[in-house]
CSV table of C-alpha atoms in Angstrom, one decimal:
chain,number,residue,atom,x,y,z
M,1,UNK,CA,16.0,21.8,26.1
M,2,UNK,CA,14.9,24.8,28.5
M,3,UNK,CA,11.9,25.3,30.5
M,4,UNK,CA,10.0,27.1,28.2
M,5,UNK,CA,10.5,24.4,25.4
M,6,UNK,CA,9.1,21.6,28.0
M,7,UNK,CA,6.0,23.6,28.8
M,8,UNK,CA,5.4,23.5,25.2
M,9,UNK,CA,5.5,20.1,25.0
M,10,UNK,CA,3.5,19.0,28.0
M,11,UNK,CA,1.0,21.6,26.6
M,12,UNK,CA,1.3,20.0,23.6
M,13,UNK,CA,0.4,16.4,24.6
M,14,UNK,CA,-2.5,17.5,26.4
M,15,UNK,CA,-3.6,18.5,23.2
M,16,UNK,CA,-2.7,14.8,21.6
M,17,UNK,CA,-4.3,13.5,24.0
M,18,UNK,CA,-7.9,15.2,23.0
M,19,UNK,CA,-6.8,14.9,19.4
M,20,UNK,CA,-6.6,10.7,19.6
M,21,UNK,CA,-9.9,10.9,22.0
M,22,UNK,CA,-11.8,13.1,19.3
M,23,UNK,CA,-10.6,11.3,16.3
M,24,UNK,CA,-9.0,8.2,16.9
M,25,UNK,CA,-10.5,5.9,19.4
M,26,UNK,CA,-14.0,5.7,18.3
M,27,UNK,CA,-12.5,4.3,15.7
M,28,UNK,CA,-10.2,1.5,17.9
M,29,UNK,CA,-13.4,0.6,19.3
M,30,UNK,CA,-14.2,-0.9,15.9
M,31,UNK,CA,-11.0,-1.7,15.0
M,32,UNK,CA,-11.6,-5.4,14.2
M,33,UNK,CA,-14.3,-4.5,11.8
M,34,UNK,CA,-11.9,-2.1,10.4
M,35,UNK,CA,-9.2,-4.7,9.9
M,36,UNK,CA,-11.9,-7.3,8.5
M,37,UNK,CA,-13.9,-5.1,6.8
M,38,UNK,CA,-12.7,-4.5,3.2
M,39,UNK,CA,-15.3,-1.8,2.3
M,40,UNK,CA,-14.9,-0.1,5.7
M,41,UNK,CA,-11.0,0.0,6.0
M,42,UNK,CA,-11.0,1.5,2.8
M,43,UNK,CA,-13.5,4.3,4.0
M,44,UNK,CA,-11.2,4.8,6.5
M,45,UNK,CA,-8.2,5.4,4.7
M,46,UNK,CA,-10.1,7.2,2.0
M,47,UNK,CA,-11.7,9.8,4.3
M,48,UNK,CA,-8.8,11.5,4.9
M,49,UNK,CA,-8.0,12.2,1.6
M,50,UNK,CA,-10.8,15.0,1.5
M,51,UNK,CA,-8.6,16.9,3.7
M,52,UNK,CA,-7.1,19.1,1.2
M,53,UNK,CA,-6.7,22.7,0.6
M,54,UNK,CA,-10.1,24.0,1.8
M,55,UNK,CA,-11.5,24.7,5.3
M,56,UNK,CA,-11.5,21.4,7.2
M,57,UNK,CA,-15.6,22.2,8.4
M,58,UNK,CA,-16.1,22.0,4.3
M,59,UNK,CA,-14.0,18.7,3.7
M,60,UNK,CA,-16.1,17.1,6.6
M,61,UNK,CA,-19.0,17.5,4.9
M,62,UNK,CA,-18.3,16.3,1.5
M,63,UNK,CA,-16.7,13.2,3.5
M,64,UNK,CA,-19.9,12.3,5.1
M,65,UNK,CA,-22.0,12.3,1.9
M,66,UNK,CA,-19.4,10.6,-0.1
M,67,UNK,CA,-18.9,7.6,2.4
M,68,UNK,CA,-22.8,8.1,2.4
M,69,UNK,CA,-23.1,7.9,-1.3
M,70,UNK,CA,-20.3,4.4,-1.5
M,71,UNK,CA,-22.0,2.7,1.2
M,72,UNK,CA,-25.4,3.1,-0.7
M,73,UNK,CA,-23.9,1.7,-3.7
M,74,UNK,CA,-21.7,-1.2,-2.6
M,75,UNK,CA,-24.2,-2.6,0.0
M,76,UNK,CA,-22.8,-5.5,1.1
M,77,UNK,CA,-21.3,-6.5,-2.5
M,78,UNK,CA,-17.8,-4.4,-2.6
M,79,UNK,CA,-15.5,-7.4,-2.3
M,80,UNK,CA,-17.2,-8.6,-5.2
M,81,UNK,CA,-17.6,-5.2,-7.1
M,82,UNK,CA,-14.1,-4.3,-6.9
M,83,UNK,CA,-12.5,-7.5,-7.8
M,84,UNK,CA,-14.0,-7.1,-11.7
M,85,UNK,CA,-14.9,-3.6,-11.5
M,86,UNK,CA,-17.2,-1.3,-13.7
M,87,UNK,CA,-15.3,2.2,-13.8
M,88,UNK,CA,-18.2,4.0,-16.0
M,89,UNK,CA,-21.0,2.8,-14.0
M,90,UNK,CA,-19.6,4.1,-10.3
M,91,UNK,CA,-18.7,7.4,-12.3
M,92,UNK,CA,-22.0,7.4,-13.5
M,93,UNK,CA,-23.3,7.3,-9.8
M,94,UNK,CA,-20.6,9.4,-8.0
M,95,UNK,CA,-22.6,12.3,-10.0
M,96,UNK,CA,-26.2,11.6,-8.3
M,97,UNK,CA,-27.5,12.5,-5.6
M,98,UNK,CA,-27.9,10.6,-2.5
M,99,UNK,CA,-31.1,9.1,-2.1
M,100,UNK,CA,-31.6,10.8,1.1
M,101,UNK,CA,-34.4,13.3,2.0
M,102,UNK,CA,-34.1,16.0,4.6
M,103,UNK,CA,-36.2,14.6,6.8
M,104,UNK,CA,-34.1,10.6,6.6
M,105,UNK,CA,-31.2,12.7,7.2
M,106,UNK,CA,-32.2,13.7,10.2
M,107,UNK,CA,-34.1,10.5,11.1
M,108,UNK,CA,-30.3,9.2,10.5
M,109,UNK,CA,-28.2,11.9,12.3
M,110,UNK,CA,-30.8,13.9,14.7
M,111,UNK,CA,-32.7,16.7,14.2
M,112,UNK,CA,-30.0,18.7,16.2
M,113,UNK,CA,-26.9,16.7,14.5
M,114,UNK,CA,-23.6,18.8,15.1
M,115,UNK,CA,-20.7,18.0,13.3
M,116,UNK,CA,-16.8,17.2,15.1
M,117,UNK,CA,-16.2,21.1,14.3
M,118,UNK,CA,-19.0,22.0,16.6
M,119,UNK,CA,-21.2,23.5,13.4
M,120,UNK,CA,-24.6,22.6,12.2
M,121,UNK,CA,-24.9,20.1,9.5
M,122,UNK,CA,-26.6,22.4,7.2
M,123,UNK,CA,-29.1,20.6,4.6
M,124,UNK,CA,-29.1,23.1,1.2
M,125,UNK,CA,-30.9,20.7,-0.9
M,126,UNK,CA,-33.4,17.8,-0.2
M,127,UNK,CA,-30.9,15.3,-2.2
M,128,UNK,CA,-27.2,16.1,-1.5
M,129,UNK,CA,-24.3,14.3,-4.3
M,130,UNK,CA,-21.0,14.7,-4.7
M,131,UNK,CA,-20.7,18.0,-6.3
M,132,UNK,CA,-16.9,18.7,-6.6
M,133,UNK,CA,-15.3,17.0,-9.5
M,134,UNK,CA,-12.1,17.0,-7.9
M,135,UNK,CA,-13.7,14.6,-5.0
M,136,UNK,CA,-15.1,12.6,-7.6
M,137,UNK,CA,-11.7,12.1,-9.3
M,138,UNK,CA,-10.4,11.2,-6.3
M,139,UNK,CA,-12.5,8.8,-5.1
M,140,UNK,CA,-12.2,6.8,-8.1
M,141,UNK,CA,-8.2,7.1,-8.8
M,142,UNK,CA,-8.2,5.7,-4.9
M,143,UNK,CA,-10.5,2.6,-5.4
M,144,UNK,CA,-8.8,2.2,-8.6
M,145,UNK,CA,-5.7,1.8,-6.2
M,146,UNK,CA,-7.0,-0.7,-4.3
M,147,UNK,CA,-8.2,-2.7,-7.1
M,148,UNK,CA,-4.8,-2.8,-9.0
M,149,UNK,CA,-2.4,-3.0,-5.4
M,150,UNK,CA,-4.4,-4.7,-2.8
M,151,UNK,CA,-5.3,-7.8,-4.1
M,152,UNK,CA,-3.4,-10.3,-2.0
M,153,UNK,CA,-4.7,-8.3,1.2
M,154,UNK,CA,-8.8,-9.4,0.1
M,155,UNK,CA,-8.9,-5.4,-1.2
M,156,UNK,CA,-8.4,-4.2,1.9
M,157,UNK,CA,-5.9,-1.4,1.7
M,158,UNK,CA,-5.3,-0.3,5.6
M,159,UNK,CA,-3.5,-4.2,6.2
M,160,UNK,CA,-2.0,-3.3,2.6
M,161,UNK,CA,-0.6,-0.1,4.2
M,162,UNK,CA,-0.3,-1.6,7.7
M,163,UNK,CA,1.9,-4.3,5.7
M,164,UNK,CA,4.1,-1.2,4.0
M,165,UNK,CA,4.8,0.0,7.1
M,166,UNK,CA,5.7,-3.2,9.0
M,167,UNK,CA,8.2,-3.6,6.2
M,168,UNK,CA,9.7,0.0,6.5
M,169,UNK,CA,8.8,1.0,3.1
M,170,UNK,CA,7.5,4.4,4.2
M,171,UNK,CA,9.0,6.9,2.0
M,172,UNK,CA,7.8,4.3,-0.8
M,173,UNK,CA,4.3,4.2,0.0
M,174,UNK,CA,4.5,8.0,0.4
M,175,UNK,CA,5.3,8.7,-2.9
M,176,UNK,CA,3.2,6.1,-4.4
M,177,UNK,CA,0.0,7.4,-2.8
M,178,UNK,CA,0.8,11.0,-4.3
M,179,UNK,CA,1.3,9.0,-7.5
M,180,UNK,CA,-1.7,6.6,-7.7
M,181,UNK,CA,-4.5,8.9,-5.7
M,182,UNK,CA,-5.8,12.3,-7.8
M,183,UNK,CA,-4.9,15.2,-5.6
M,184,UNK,CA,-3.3,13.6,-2.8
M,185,UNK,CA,0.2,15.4,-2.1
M,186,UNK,CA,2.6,15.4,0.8
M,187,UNK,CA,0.1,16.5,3.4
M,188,UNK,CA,-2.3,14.0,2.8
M,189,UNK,CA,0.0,11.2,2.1
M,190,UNK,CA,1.5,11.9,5.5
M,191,UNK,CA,-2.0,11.8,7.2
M,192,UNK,CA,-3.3,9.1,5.4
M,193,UNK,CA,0.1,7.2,7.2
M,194,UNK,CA,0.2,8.7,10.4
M,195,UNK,CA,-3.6,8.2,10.8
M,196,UNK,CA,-2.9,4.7,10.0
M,197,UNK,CA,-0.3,4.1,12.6
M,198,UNK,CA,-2.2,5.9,14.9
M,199,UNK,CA,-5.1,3.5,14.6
M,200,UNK,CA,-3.0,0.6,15.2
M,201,UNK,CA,-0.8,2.2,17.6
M,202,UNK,CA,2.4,2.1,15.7
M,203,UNK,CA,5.2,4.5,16.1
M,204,UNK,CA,8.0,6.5,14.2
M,205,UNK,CA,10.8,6.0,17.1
M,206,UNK,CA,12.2,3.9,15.4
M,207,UNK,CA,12.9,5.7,11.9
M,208,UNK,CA,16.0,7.5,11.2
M,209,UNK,CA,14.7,11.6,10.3
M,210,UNK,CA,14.1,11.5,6.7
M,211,UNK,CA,11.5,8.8,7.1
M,212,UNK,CA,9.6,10.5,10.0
M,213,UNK,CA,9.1,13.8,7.9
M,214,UNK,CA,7.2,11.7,6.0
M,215,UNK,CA,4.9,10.8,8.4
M,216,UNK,CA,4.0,14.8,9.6
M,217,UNK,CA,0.9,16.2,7.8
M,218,UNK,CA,1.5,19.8,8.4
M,219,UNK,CA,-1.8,21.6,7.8
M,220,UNK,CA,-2.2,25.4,7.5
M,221,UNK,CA,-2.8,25.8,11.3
M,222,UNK,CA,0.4,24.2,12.2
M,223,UNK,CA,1.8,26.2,9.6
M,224,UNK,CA,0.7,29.2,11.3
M,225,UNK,CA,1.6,27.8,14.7
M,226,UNK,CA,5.2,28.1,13.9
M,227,UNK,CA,5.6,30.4,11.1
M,228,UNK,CA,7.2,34.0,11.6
M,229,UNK,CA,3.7,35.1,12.9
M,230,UNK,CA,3.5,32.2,15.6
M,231,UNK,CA,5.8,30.5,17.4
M,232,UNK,CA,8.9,31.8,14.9
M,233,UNK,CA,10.7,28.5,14.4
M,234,UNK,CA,11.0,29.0,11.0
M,235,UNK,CA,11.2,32.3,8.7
M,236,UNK,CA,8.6,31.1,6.1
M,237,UNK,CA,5.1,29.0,7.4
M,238,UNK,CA,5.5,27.6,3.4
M,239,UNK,CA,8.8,25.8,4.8
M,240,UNK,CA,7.2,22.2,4.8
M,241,UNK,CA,10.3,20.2,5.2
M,242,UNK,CA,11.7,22.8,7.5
M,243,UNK,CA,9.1,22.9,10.2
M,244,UNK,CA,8.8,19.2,10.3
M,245,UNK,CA,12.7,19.1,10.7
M,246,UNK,CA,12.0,21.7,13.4
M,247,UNK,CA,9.3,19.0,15.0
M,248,UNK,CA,11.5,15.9,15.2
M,249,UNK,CA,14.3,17.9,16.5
M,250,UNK,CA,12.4,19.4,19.2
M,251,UNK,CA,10.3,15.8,20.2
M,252,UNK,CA,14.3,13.9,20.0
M,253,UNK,CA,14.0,11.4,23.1
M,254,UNK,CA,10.9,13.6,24.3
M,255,UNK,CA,7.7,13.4,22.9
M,256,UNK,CA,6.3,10.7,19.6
M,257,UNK,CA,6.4,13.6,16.4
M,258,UNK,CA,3.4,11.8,15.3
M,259,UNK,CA,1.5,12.9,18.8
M,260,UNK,CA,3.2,16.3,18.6
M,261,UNK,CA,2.2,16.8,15.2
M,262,UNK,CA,-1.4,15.9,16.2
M,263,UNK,CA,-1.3,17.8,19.4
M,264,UNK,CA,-0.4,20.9,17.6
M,265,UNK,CA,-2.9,20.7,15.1
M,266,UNK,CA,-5.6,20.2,17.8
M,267,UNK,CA,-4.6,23.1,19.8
M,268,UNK,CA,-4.1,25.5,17.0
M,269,UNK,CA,-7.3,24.8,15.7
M,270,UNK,CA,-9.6,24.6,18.8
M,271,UNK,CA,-7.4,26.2,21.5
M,272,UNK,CA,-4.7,28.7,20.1
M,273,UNK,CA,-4.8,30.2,23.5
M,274,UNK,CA,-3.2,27.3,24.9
M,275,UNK,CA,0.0,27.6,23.3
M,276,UNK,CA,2.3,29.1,24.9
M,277,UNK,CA,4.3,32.4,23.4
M,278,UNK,CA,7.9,31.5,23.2
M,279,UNK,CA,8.8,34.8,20.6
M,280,UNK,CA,11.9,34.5,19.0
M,281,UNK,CA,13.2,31.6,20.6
M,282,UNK,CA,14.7,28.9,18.4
């Protein structure tokens, strides 16, 4: 590896570090809650899910009033709820508003509440809902997930995936998330994984290539970041497999993929200046 290549990657780590600060610890501080908590380790897993293709300011949003909108409706009963479920009804309420005004939002969040991407919360309406469809589908095809897979782990699905993984059945799980949740492909299958091991500080060392890939999420910026118009690693930023190849080649016996992956993302997205040009090198 030459100089330039470990610049990157001690550039890049600084940027992990921010990423797992920003995103990740706040939620190890409530990680036995998490663990214990049916209702809120699925909100966990399930949040990432609305990172699809859309601008990640957008997907934050929707996220908030959809946890919003669950926690409204489960109260303190979704261990019982999801065990004999009603399908219809939850539909029925996915597609009403939150019974929040303007003025409890901000009683709730602030009057000057700024979300993680540094942007104003905007209120358009005085009741917000779930509004896209597509969320809606999802949200239900996921908690119909954990009722039909989860059982034996009290409905909780992050020890149901923390189990997966502890058994090596990554590529697995991979695939069956893509099959079981609406609109959940390879990126968000990866991140719903590699958030997961992040939060309970797991690792991919130990898995041969094919099953690391699975665990990269590689959004649009990263794309970007190493397409022909960034870093020029690969000849086409729509080369999935091939940029995450390119990742767990360059972190071999250096840096965690998972962190790199993270790092990258972080950087790209808040500090593109920070990267450092290496032009055509390979």
């Amino acid at each position: 590896m030459n100089e330039s290549h470990e610049e990157l990657l001690s550039i890049i780590e600084q940027g992990a570090v921010e990423y797992y600060s920003k995103y990740i610890s706040p939620d190890t501080k409530s990680l036995q809650k998490i663990s214990l908590d049916p209702a809120e380790s699925n909100y966990f897993l399930l949040k990432n899910f609305f990172y699809r293709g859309r601008s990640d300011e957008l997907s934050y949003r929707y996220e908030k009033i959809c946890l919003e909108k669950l926690r409204e409706f489960f109260g303190e009963d979704f261990s019982k709820w999801i065990r004999t479920p009603n399908w219809d009804n939850l539909k029925t309420e996915l597609e009403k508003p939150i019974r929040l005004t303007k003025e409890q939002f901000v009683e709730k969040w602030g009057k000057n509440y700024f979300d993680i991407f540094g942007k104003p919360f905007v209120i358009k309406k005085e009741k917000m809902g779930i509004d896209v469809e597509s969320d809606r589908k999802m949200v239900l095809s996921f908690l119909k997930f954990v009722h039909k897979n989860t059982e034996k782990f009290d409905f909780n699905a992050m020890l149901w995936l923390q189990n997966q993984i502890e058994k090596g059945k990554i590529i697995e799980t991979y695939d069956f998330l893509k099959e079981e949740i609406f609109n959940v492909g390879d990126k968000l299958a990866a991140l719903g994984i590699r958030e997961t091991m992040s939060l309970y500080n797991m690792d991919i060392e130990t898995y041969d290539d094919e099953v690391a890939e699975k665990l990269l999420p590689i959004d649009t910026q990263v794309r970007k970041t190493l397409g022909p118009t960034g870093l020029k690693w690969v000849e086409k930023d729509d080369d999935v497999d091939q940029i995450r190849r390119k990742i767990i080649q360059l972190c071999k016996n250096k840096m965690s993929p998972i962190r790199f992956d993270q790092g990258l993302w972080y950087l790209a997205k808040f500090h593109p200046e920070k990267i450092p040009k290496l032009g055509d090198n390979k």
